[in-house]
XYZ file of C-alpha atoms in Angstrom:
338
model
C 0.000 0.000 0.000
C 2.816 2.421 0.843
C 4.476 1.718 -2.507
C 1.238 2.500 -4.307
C 0.860 5.746 -2.379
C 4.358 6.863 -3.294
C 4.095 5.794 -6.925
C 0.891 7.638 -7.579
C 1.351 10.435 -5.061
C 4.603 11.620 -6.632
C 2.901 11.866 -10.005
C 0.555 14.572 -8.733
C 1.395 18.183 -9.449
C 2.329 20.292 -6.435
C -0.511 22.477 -5.164
C 1.631 24.835 -3.042
C 5.375 25.349 -3.187
C 7.370 25.137 0.046
C 8.190 28.442 1.677
C 5.313 30.305 -0.006
C 2.109 31.464 1.594
C -0.551 29.053 0.243
C -3.337 30.233 -2.036
C -6.969 29.385 -1.490
C -8.565 26.718 -3.630
C -11.221 27.739 -6.179
C -14.247 29.109 -4.357
C -16.701 26.614 -5.767
C -18.886 24.168 -3.885
C -18.718 21.457 -6.555
C -15.552 20.335 -8.300
C -14.401 17.126 -9.906
C -10.764 16.116 -9.967
C -11.260 13.164 -12.311
C -8.428 12.614 -14.756
C -10.168 10.225 -17.153
C -11.811 6.797 -17.472
C -8.910 4.457 -16.763
C -7.788 2.014 -14.099
C -4.612 0.280 -13.070
C -6.347 -2.338 -10.927
C -6.725 -5.959 -12.031
C -10.019 -7.894 -12.312
C -12.860 -7.320 -9.849
C -15.972 -5.254 -10.510
C -15.812 -2.482 -13.075
C -15.736 0.772 -11.080
C -14.478 3.099 -13.822
C -16.655 6.207 -13.830
C -18.318 5.402 -10.483
C -18.886 8.562 -8.454
C -17.745 8.906 -4.852
C -18.965 11.934 -2.906
C -16.377 13.617 -0.675
C -17.495 16.349 1.715
C -15.345 19.010 3.367
C -16.968 20.970 6.190
C -15.130 24.275 5.663
C -14.698 26.565 2.671
C -12.054 25.484 0.074
C -9.040 26.396 2.218
C -5.444 25.781 1.144
C -5.218 23.191 3.922
C -7.069 20.767 1.666
C -4.579 20.890 -1.228
C -2.778 17.728 -0.023
C -6.128 15.966 0.325
C -7.160 16.905 -3.208
C -3.796 15.741 -4.529
C -4.482 12.409 -2.857
C -7.912 12.273 -4.490
C -6.320 12.783 -7.910
C -3.923 9.924 -7.220
C -6.739 7.520 -6.306
C -8.767 8.565 -9.354
C -5.785 7.860 -11.592
C -5.301 4.486 -9.939
C -8.901 3.271 -9.893
C -10.865 5.185 -12.541
C -13.463 6.449 -10.046
C -14.709 10.020 -10.111
C -14.616 11.929 -6.811
C -17.100 14.784 -6.415
C -15.873 17.201 -3.746
C -18.397 19.390 -1.937
C -17.613 22.182 0.557
C -19.958 22.918 3.459
C -18.610 26.431 4.113
C -18.963 25.798 7.864
C -22.709 25.303 7.504
C -24.294 22.075 8.758
C -27.330 22.295 6.494
C -25.204 22.861 3.403
C -23.308 19.661 4.035
C -26.441 17.713 4.981
C -27.961 18.835 1.686
C -24.819 17.668 -0.137
C -25.193 14.224 1.436
C -28.904 14.079 0.630
C -28.162 15.114 -2.961
C -25.565 12.349 -3.148
C -28.176 9.835 -2.045
C -30.641 11.103 -4.658
C -27.901 10.910 -7.296
C -27.145 7.299 -6.303
C -23.435 7.936 -5.747
C -21.454 4.735 -5.289
C -19.885 5.757 -1.972
C -19.250 8.646 0.398
C -16.210 10.004 2.225
C -17.683 12.415 4.752
C -16.134 15.008 7.060
C -18.641 14.467 9.910
C -17.709 17.184 12.369
C -20.644 16.620 14.741
C -23.705 14.493 15.474
C -25.730 16.878 13.281
C -24.979 14.554 10.352
C -26.180 11.346 12.032
C -29.493 11.170 10.177
C -27.983 12.017 6.788
C -25.215 9.402 6.956
C -27.664 6.764 8.191
C -29.968 7.601 5.291
C -27.014 6.900 2.997
C -26.376 3.627 4.805
C -30.034 2.606 4.396
C -29.738 3.399 0.683
C -26.871 0.923 0.405
C -24.172 3.572 0.018
C -20.922 2.808 1.894
C -19.775 5.721 4.065
C -16.333 6.419 5.550
C -15.640 9.345 7.889
C -12.406 11.182 7.143
C -10.403 13.897 8.946
C -13.028 14.287 11.694
C -15.776 12.023 12.991
C -18.340 13.571 15.301
C -21.011 10.956 14.639
C -22.604 9.382 17.694
C -24.771 6.384 18.568
C -26.002 4.225 15.692
C -24.442 6.506 13.096
C -20.980 5.993 14.569
C -21.331 2.270 15.227
C -23.296 1.152 12.172
C -23.832 3.755 9.465
C -20.177 4.828 9.177
C -17.959 1.892 8.265
C -14.579 3.336 9.239
C -12.788 6.512 10.334
C -9.564 7.623 8.626
C -7.931 10.421 10.589
C -5.908 11.483 13.584
C -6.654 10.171 17.074
C -6.929 13.697 18.426
C -6.840 12.842 22.132
C -3.678 10.779 21.705
C -2.095 13.500 19.565
C -2.924 16.059 22.252
C -1.263 13.924 24.910
C 1.809 13.480 22.709
C 2.434 17.180 22.138
C 1.479 18.067 25.714
C 3.838 15.498 27.226
C 6.590 16.526 24.819
C 6.238 20.196 25.791
C 6.375 19.290 29.485
C 9.318 16.918 29.095
C 11.268 19.493 27.084
C 10.709 22.064 29.830
C 8.609 24.381 27.681
C 5.603 24.033 29.993
C 6.690 24.394 33.599
C 4.837 23.860 36.864
C 1.637 25.921 37.117
C 2.355 27.515 33.725
C -0.164 29.834 32.084
C -0.788 28.120 28.725
C -2.567 29.814 25.816
C -4.349 27.398 23.449
C -5.698 29.232 20.375
C -7.865 27.305 17.906
C -9.981 28.181 14.883
C -13.215 26.617 16.194
C -13.286 25.299 19.790
C -16.548 23.426 19.120
C -15.051 21.285 16.329
C -14.155 17.657 17.072
C -10.444 18.145 16.405
C -10.341 21.109 18.792
C -12.003 19.814 21.943
C -10.509 16.335 21.632
C -6.994 17.689 21.153
C -7.658 19.944 24.140
C -8.644 16.884 26.190
C -5.366 15.142 25.394
C -3.268 18.247 25.997
C -4.907 18.873 29.367
C -4.308 15.289 30.464
C -0.598 15.893 29.890
C -0.498 19.383 31.403
C -2.307 18.262 34.551
C 0.908 16.508 35.611
C 2.501 19.919 36.209
C -0.605 21.749 37.385
C -1.144 23.546 34.077
C -4.256 23.857 31.891
C -5.187 25.074 28.407
C -6.819 28.482 28.155
C -8.734 27.991 24.885
C -9.605 30.982 22.697
C -11.468 30.919 19.354
C -9.541 32.568 16.508
C -11.600 31.724 13.330
C -10.016 30.657 10.014
C -9.124 34.116 8.682
C -5.491 35.197 8.974
C -6.197 38.811 9.956
C -8.678 37.828 12.664
C -6.399 35.062 13.947
C -3.526 37.514 14.336
C -5.545 40.259 15.998
C -7.207 37.798 18.383
C -3.912 36.249 19.479
C -2.217 39.648 19.814
C -5.054 40.982 21.973
C -4.990 37.895 24.167
C -1.231 37.890 24.711
C -1.118 41.622 25.456
C -3.936 41.146 27.940
C -2.308 38.085 29.542
C 1.381 38.976 29.964
C 1.936 36.038 32.331
C 1.407 33.551 29.472
C 4.528 31.374 29.428
C 3.689 28.799 26.740
C 1.469 28.441 23.673
C -0.046 25.183 22.441
C -1.917 25.974 19.229
C -4.707 23.468 18.706
C -5.148 24.475 15.064
C -2.769 24.747 12.124
C -3.774 28.242 11.045
C -2.857 29.551 14.490
C 0.647 28.091 14.099
C 0.935 29.536 10.599
C 0.270 33.041 11.924
C 2.498 32.815 14.994
C 5.582 34.676 13.705
C 3.916 38.071 13.084
C 1.988 37.755 16.349
C 5.081 37.246 18.508
C 6.920 39.954 16.570
C 4.076 42.376 17.251
C 4.064 41.792 21.022
C 7.872 41.686 21.181
C 8.085 38.457 23.172
C 9.665 35.033 22.635
C 7.281 32.386 24.002
C 7.665 28.615 23.536
C 5.152 27.481 20.890
C 4.073 23.943 19.944
C 1.018 22.601 18.170
C -0.412 20.596 15.310
C -0.147 20.226 11.510
C 2.433 21.108 8.847
C 0.174 21.541 5.798
C 0.945 25.269 5.571
C 4.510 26.160 4.419
C 4.427 29.059 6.884
C 4.348 26.491 9.701
C 7.430 24.790 8.266
C 9.238 28.139 8.088
C 8.245 28.873 11.683
C 9.788 25.554 12.720
C 12.948 26.251 10.721
C 13.208 29.723 12.278
C 12.671 28.441 15.829
C 9.360 30.265 16.275
C 7.548 26.921 16.587
C 9.431 24.234 18.511
C 7.472 21.080 17.749
C 4.311 19.861 16.014
C 2.309 16.679 15.554
C 1.247 16.180 11.928
C -2.147 14.636 11.094
C -1.318 14.062 7.392
C -4.232 15.205 5.207
C -2.862 13.371 2.172
C -3.024 10.001 3.935
C -6.499 10.738 5.292
C -8.010 11.439 1.883
C -5.970 8.817 0.004
C -6.880 5.871 2.208
C -10.490 6.948 2.731
C -11.269 7.210 -0.993
C -9.151 4.174 -1.864
C -10.931 1.988 0.680
C -14.332 2.934 -0.756
C -12.977 2.056 -4.219
C -11.647 -1.281 -2.942
C -15.009 -2.054 -1.372
C -16.792 -1.335 -4.642
C -14.319 -3.313 -6.721
C -13.505 -6.299 -4.514
C -16.048 -6.203 -1.682
C -13.295 -5.450 0.854
C -14.702 -3.933 4.046
C -12.938 -0.687 5.106
C -10.694 -0.455 8.161
C -10.247 2.521 10.467
C -6.808 4.136 10.439
C -4.942 6.568 12.693
C -3.061 8.954 10.393
C -0.434 10.371 12.692
C -0.106 11.363 16.292
C 2.972 9.746 17.810
C 5.837 11.669 16.205
C 6.871 15.274 16.809
C 8.327 17.333 13.947
C 11.092 19.639 15.170
C 13.769 21.844 13.640
C 16.038 18.793 13.513
C 13.538 16.708 11.534
C 11.644 19.275 9.460
C 13.816 18.887 6.334
C 11.708 16.382 4.411
C 8.509 18.074 5.528
C 9.677 21.325 3.958
C 9.709 19.639 0.553
C 6.202 18.223 0.962
C 4.279 20.804 3.021
C 1.249 22.105 1.163
C 1.492 19.300 -1.400
C 1.531 15.897 0.320
C 1.601 16.876 4.027
């Protein structure tokens, strides 16, 4: 499987070059990345031209470039067509996308289920005989989580939170009774509150705790929010960013307040994060690997359609910390495959 990922992943054009500030994806709610009716898979059912619906809860942010590159690779490998829909942070928009997919008789779904709000929609897909995999986030509960969604491909956020929290404590960046600032785009999102849970489990060992603040997903608002917080809380001695965009915007924030504060966090999809690591602004991060999440989620649906293979859940990162000493290879792949 790894060999296949490398072989097809390296054939995909780079979406963002390392060291550059990433551009937003096209602001459209419906795009197809299909490259043509072909397949490199032997025997099995004919799945060329079959449509798989993939939903993304947010707007088309640059963070998803690696995921879309992965989608292109799976399309080239299998001949399926992946229809990507963006929810623009609106539950009803994404529910409608799922319902439309059911009405269109799509062959499978790869759904970014950020909360239990999508339980009914994904179970309606299940009842219609459409296989569903949750990717990146899975906020489904009850029957939807145990029956209607076949597998989850994404980071174990609690474990990842513990990893970065323990690392920060062990490295001496978070000291006893430290005041820790934990900015995040959306504190109500699954990735946010579960990462927070893991981080706090680690910080509790030294009597510290995350002070979570919502920053949104807009660079200017993220910067102004973090600047205002840090100026208003001068005793802050460490920062654990729960979201990637907060890490990406850390350099101008610390420059503005004129302080050097230990910073750790999550994700390397934005080349600005890689530069921050190289420059020593960010000391360590845990990468959730968007490319792997999308690649394996779509591929497993394709394998189910072609060979009847039932999908398996997969943890896409959470045990390794990227630091200045290990960021070299990431710099070449950030914004493209990471």
